[in-house]
Coordinates of C-alpha atoms in Angstrom, one line a residue:
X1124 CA -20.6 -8.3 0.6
X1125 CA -17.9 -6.3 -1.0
X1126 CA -17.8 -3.9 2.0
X1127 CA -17.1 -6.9 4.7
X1128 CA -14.2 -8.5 1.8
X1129 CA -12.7 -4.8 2.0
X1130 CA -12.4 -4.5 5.6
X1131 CA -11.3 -8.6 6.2
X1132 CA -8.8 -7.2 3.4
X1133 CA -7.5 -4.5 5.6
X1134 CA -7.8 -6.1 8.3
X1135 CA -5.5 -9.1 7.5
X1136 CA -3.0 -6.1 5.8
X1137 CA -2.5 -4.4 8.7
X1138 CA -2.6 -7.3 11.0
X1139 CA 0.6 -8.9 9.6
X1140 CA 2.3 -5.4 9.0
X1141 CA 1.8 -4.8 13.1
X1142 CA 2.9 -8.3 13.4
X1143 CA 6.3 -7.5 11.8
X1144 CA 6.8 -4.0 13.7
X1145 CA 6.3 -6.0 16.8
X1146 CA 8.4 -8.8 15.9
X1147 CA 11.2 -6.5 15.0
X1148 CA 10.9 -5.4 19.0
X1149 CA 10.5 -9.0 19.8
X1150 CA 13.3 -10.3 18.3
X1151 CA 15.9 -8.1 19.5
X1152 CA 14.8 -7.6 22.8
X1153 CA 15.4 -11.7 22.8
X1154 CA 18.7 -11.2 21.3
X1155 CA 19.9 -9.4 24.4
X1156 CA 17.9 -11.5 26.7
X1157 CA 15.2 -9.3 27.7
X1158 CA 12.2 -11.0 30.0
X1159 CA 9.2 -10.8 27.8
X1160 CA 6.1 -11.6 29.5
X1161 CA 3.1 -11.2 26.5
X1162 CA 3.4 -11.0 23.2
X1163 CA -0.5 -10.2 21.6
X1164 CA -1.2 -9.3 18.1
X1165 CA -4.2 -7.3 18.4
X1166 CA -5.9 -5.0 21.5
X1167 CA -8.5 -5.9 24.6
X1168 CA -9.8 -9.1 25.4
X1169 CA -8.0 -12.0 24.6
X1170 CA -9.2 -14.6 22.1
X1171 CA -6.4 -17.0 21.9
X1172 CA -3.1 -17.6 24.0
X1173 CA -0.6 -19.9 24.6
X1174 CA 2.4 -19.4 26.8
X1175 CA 6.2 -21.2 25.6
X1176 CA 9.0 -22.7 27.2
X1177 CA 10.3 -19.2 27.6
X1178 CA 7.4 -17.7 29.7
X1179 CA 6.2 -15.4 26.8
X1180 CA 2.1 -15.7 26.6
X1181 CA 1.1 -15.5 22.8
X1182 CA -2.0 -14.0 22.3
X1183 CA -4.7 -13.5 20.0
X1184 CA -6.8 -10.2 20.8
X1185 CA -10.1 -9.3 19.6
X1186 CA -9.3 -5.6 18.1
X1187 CA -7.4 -6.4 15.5
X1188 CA -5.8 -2.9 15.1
X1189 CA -2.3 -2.8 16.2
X1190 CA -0.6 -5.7 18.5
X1191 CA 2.0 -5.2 21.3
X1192 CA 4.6 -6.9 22.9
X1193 CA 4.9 -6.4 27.2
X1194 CA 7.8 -6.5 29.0
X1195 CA 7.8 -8.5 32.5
X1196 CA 8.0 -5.5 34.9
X1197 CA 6.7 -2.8 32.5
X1198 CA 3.6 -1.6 34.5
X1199 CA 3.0 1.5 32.3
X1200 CA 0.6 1.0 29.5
X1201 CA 2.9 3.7 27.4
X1202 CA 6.1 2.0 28.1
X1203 CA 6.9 5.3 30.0
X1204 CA 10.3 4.8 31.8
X1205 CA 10.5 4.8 35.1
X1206 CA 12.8 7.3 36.9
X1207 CA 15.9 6.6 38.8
X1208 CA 13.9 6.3 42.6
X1209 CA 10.9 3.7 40.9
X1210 CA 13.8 1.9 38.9
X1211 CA 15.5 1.6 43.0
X1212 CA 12.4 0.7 44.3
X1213 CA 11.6 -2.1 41.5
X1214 CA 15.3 -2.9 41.5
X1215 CA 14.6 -4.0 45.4
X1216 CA 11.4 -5.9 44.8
X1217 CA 12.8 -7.8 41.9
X1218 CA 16.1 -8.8 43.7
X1219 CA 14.1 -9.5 46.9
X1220 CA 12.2 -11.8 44.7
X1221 CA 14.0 -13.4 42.1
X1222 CA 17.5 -13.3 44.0
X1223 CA 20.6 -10.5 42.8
X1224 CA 21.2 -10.5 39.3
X1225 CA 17.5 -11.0 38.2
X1226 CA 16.7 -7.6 37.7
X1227 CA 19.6 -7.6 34.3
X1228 CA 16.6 -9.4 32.4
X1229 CA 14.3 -7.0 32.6
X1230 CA 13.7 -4.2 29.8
X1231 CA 14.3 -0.8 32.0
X1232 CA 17.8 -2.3 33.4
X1233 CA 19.1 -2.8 30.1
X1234 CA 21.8 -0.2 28.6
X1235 CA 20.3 2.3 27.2
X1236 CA 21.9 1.7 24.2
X1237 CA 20.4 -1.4 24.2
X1238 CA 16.8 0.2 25.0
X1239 CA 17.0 2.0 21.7
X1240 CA 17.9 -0.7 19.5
X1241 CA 15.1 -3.1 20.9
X1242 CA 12.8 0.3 20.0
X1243 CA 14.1 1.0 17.1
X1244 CA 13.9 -2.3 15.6
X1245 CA 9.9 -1.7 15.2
X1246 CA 9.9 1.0 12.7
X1247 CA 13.5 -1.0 11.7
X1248 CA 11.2 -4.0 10.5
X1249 CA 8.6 -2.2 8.1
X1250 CA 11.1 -1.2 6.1
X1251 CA 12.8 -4.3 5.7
X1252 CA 9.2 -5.8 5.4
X1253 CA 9.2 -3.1 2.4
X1254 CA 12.1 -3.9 0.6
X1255 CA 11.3 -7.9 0.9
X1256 CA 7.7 -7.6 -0.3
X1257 CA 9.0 -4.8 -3.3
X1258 CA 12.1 -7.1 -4.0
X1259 CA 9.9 -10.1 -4.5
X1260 CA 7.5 -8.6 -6.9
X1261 CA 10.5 -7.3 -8.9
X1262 CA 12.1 -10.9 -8.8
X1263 CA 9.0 -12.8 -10.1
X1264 CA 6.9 -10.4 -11.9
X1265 CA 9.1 -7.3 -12.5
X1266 CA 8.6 -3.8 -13.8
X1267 CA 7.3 -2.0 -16.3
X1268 CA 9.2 1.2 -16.9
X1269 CA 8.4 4.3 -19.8
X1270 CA 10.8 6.8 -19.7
X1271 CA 10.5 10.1 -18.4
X1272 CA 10.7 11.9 -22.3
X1273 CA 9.0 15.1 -23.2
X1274 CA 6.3 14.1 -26.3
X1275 CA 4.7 17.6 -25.9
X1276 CA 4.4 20.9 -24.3
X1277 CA 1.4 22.6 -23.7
X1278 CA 1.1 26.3 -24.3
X1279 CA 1.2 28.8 -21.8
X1280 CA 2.2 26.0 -19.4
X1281 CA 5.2 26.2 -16.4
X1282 CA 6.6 23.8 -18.5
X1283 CA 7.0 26.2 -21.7
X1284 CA 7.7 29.2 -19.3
X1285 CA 10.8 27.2 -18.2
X1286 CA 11.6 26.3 -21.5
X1287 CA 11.5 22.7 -21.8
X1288 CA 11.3 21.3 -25.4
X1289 CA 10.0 17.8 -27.2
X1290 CA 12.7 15.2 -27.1
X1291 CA 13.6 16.2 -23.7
X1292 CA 14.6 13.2 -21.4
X1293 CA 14.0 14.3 -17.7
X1294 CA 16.6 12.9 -15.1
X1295 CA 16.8 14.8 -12.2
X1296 CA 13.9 16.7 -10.7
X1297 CA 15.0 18.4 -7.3
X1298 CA 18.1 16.8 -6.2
X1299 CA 16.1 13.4 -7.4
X1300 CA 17.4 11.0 -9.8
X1301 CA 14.7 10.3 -12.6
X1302 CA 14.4 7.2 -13.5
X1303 CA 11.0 6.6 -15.4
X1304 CA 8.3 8.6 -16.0
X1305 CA 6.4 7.9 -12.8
X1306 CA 8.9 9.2 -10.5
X1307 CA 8.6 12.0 -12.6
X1308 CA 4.9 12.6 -12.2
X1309 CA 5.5 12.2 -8.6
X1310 CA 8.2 14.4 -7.6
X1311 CA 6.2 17.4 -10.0
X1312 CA 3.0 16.3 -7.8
X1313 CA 4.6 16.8 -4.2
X1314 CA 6.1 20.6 -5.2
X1315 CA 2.9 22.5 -6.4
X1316 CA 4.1 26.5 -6.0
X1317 CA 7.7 25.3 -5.6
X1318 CA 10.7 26.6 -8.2
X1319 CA 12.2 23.4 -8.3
X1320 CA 15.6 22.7 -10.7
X1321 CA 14.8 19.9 -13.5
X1322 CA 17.5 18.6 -15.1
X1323 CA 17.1 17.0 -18.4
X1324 CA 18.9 15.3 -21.2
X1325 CA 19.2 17.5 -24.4
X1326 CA 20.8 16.7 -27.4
X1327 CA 23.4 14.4 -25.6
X1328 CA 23.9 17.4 -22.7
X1329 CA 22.7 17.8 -19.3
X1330 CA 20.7 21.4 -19.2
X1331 CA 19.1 22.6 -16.0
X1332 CA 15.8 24.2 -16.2
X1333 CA 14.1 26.1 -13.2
X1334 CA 10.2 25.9 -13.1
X1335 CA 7.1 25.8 -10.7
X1336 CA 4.5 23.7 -11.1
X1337 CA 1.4 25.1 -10.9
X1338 CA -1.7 23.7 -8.4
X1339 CA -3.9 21.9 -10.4
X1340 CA -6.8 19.3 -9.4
X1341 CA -6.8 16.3 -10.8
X1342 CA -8.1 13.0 -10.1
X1343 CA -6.2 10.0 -9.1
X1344 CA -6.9 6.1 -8.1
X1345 CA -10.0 4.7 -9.4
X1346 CA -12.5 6.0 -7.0
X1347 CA -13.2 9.2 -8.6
X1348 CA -11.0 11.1 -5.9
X1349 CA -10.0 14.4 -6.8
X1350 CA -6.7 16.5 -5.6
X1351 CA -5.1 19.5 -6.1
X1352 CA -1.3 18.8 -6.7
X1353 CA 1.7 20.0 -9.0
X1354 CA 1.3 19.8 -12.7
X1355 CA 3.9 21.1 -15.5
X1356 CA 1.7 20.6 -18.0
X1357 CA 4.0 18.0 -19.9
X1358 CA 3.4 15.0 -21.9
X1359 CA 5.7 12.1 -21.0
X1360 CA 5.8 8.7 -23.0
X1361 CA 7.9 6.1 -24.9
X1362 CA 8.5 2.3 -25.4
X1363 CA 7.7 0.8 -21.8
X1364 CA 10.6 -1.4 -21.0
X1365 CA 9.8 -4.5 -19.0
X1366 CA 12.5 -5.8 -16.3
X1367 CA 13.0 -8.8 -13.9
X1368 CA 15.7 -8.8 -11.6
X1369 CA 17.9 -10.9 -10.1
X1370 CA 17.4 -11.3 -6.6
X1371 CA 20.6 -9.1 -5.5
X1372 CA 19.3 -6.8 -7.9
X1373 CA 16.0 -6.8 -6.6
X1374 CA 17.1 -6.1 -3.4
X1375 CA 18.9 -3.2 -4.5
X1376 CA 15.5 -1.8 -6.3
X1377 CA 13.3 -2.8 -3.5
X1378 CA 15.5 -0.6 -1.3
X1379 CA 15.0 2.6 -3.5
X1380 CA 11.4 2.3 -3.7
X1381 CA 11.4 1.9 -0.1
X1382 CA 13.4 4.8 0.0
X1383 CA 11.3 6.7 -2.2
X1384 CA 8.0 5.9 -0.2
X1385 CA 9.3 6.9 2.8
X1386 CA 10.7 10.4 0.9
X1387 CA 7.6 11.2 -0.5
X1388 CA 6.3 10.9 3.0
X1389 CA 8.7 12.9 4.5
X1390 CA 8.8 15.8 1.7
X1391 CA 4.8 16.0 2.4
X1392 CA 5.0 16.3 6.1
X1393 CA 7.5 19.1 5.7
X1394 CA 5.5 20.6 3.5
X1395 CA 2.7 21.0 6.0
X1396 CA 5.0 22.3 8.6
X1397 CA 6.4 25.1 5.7
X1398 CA 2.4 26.1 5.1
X1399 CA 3.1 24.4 2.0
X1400 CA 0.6 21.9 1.6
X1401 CA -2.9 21.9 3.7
X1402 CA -2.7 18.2 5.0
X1403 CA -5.7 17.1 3.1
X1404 CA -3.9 14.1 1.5
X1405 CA -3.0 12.9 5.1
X1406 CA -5.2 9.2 4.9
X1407 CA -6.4 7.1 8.0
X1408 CA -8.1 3.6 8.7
X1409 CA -11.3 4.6 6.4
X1410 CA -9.2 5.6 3.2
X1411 CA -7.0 2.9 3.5
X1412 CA -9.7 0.8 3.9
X1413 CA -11.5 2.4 1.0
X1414 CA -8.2 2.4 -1.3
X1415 CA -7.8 -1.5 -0.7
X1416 CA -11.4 -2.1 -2.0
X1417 CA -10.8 0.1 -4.5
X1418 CA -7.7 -1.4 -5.9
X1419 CA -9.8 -5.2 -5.9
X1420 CA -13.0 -3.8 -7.4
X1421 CA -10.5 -2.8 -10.5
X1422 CA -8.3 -5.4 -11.0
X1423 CA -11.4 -7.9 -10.8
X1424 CA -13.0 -5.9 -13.5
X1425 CA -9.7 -6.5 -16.0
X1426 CA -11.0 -8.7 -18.7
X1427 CA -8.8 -11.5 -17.9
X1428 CA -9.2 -15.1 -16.4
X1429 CA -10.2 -15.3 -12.8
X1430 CA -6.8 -17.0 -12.1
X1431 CA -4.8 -14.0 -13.8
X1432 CA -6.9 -11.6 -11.7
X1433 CA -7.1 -12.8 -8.2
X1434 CA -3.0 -13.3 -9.2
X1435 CA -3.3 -9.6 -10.1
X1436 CA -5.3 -8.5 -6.9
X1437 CA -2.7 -10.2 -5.0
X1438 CA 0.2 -8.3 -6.5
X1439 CA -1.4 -5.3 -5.9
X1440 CA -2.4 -5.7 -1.8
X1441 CA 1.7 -6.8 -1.2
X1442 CA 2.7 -3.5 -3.1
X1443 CA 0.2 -1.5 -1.0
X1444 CA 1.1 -3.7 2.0
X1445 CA 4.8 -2.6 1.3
X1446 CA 4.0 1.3 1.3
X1447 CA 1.8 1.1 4.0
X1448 CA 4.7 -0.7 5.9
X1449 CA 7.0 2.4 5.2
X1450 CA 4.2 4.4 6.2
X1451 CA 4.2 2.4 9.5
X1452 CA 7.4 2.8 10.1
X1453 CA 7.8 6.2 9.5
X1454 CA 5.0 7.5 11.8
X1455 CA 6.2 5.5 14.3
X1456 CA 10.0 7.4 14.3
X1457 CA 8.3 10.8 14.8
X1458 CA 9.4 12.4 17.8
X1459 CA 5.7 11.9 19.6
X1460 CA 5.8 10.3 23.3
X1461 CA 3.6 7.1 23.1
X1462 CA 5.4 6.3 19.7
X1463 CA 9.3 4.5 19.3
X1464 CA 10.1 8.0 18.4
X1465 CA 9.4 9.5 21.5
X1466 CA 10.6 6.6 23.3
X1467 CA 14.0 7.3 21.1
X1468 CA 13.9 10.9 22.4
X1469 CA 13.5 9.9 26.1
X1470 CA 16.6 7.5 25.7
X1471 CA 18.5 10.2 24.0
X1472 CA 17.9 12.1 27.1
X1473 CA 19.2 9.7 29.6
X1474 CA 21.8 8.7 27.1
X1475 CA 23.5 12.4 27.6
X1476 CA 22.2 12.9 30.9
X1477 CA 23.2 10.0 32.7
X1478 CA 19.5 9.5 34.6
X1479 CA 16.1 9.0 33.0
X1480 CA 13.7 11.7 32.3
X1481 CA 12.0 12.9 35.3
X1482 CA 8.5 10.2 35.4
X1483 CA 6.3 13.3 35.8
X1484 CA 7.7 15.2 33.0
X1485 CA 7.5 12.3 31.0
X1486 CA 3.9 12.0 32.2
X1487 CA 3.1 15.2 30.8
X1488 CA 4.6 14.4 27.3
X1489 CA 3.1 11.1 26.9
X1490 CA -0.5 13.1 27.4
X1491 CA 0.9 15.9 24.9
X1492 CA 1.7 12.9 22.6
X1493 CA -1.7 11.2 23.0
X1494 CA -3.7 14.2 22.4
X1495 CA -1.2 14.9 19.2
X1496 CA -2.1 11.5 17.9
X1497 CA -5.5 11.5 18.3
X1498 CA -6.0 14.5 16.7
X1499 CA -4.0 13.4 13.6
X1500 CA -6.1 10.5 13.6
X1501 CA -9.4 13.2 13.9
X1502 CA -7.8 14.8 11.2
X1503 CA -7.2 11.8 8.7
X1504 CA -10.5 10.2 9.6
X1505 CA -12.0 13.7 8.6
X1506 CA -9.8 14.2 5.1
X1507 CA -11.2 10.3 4.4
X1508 CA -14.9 11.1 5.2
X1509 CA -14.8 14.2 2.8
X1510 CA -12.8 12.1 0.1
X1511 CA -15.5 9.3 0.4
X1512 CA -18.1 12.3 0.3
X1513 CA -20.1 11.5 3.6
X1514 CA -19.1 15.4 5.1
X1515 CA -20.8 16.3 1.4
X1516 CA -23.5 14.4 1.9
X1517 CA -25.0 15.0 5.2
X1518 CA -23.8 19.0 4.8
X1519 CA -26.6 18.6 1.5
X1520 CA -29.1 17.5 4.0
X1521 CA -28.9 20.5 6.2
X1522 CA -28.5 22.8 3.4

């Protein structure tokens, strides 16, 4: 029973986090009157549909996995842009049918410029989703905040190699501003084996230190998973402050911590690329999955009343809802054919070059974008089946 709760918990996440990517498409592709023909929230057959007075079909799907939306006259499953003798060709059978003119409404006679923005808007609308869903939790429940203040330093630690000392009030940690202890923790986390300046508050003045924080497993979450990250080998602590905004204010907040999601993400991929980091903490469908029941199982077990708790576990799904959103958005901006970002590349193109992207070459990079992403997703499906302990499991029966 708590298995099929999880997954209708994912499922119902990700569903309306797609459904805002896509409706950032949809909505400004309408604002410069683009023909839409379907508009389907979730893949393959369709469940539900409903057509309006604008010709768009809504559609329910029965994969609930993703969504799309199809433009009339896009007849590549990729979106892959036709080059300048198909775009003549359908320029002709449009006109021929739908009389001169006609052919302005459709999505690959647009501007370019135009193009991007209706493309953009996707990855455009999980962040705003972000900020909204952050903002409001600030707004009506708030935020706890400890500051990020040195109670103790262990021996023989990178910490007391770079000389920090009790009392110390950490506020910068590699070009970062510091603002409680948890951005602390997870800018130390994300730069195992990196000097990295620290900048702290001492005795009423700002003193740089330099240190490197050394690889260390530890576990985090509540499912007993284990990961080797940075660690200084600092206490932090102090009287937690608790703050509700305004909603201007809120905004504002829900912003940086959008901001600092999608850093975190983007310090971690580059970290892979610099041989930093091994990729193991890259998560797919199964941990996200597994983190969502996770995150339930605990808060149900808070000894509070059930009203408090289901309150509780719904707080935490629209803060998980809003980093998965930035996550969303930010995997769709990488430079991959098949994704907005490889769309945005392909644009760019055309943009300086004055002609589209030659439709075989674009052929061949939407198959070297497919094979890219379903390899990251082999890769993240295998990191979540060793965190979850199957790969450990079956290896003991053959061992």
């Amino acid at each position: 029973m708590h298995a099929i709760v999880t997954i209708l918990q994912f499922l119902i996440l990700i569903s309306v986090i797609v459904t805002i990517h896509e409706l950032g498409h949809f909505s400004v592709a309408r604002l410069f009157k683009t023909k839409i023909e379907r508009f389907s929230v979730g893949f393959g057959h369709k469940l539900l549909a409903r057509t309006d007075k604008n010709g768009v079909e809504w559609c329910l799907s029965a994969i609930p996995l993703g969504g799309y939306v199809k433009f009339a006259g896009d007849e590549h499953v990729s979106s892959m842009s036709p080059d300048a003798k198909e775009l003549d060709a359908a320029r002709t059978a449009i006109v021929a049918k739908e009389g001169e003119g006609a052919e302005k409404a459709y999505f690959h006679f647009k501007p370019v410029w135009q193009r991007m923005l209706i493309v953009a808007a996707g990855p455009f609308a999980n962040f705003v989703l972000a900020i909204v869903l952050f903002a409001g939790v600030l707004m009506f429940i708030g935020k706890g905040q400890t500051p990020a203040s040195v109670v103790s330093v262990e021996p023989n630690s990178p910490a007391a190699a770079a000389g920090f000392k009790p009392g110390d009030l950490i506020t910068e940690i590699d070009g970062r501003d510091v603002e409680n202890h948890q951005d602390a923790l997870t800018l130390i986390m994300m730069r195992a084996d990196s000097t990295i300046d620290i900048t702290v508050l001492r005795d009423g003045a700002s003193v740089v230190l330099k240190a490197t924080p050394a690889r260390k497993e530890r576990e985090v979450g509540s499912g007993g998973h284990r990961i080797k990250a940075g660690r200084l080998g600092i206490e932090m602590g102090g009287d937690m402050r608790w703050q509700r905004f305004a909603p201007h204010t809120a905004l504002v907040e829900g912003a940086k911590m959008t901001w600092q999601v999608l850093d975190t993400n983007v310090t971690y991929i580059g970290r892979i690329f610099a041989g930093k980091e091994n990729g193991d903490q890259l998560s797919g469908i199964i941990g996200m999955t597994k983190a969502t029941g996770d995150i339930t199982s605990e808060t149900m077990k808070v000894k509070a009343p059930l009203e408090e708790r289901l309150l509780l576990v719904a707080l935490n799904m629209i803060t998980m809802a809003a980093v998965i959103s930035v996550g969303i958005g930010f995997l769709n901006l990488l430079p991959v054919p098949v994704l907005d970002g490889g769309h945005l590349l392909f644009y760019t193109y055309e943009a300086v070059m004055q002609k589209p992207l030659n439709s075989a070459i674009q052929g061949y990079g939407y198959r070297l974008g497919l094979v890219t992403l379903l390899g990251l997703m082999l890769f993240a499906t295998w990191n979540d089946l060793n965190h979850t302990g199957v790969v450990k499991f079956f290896g003991g029966l053959f061992s």
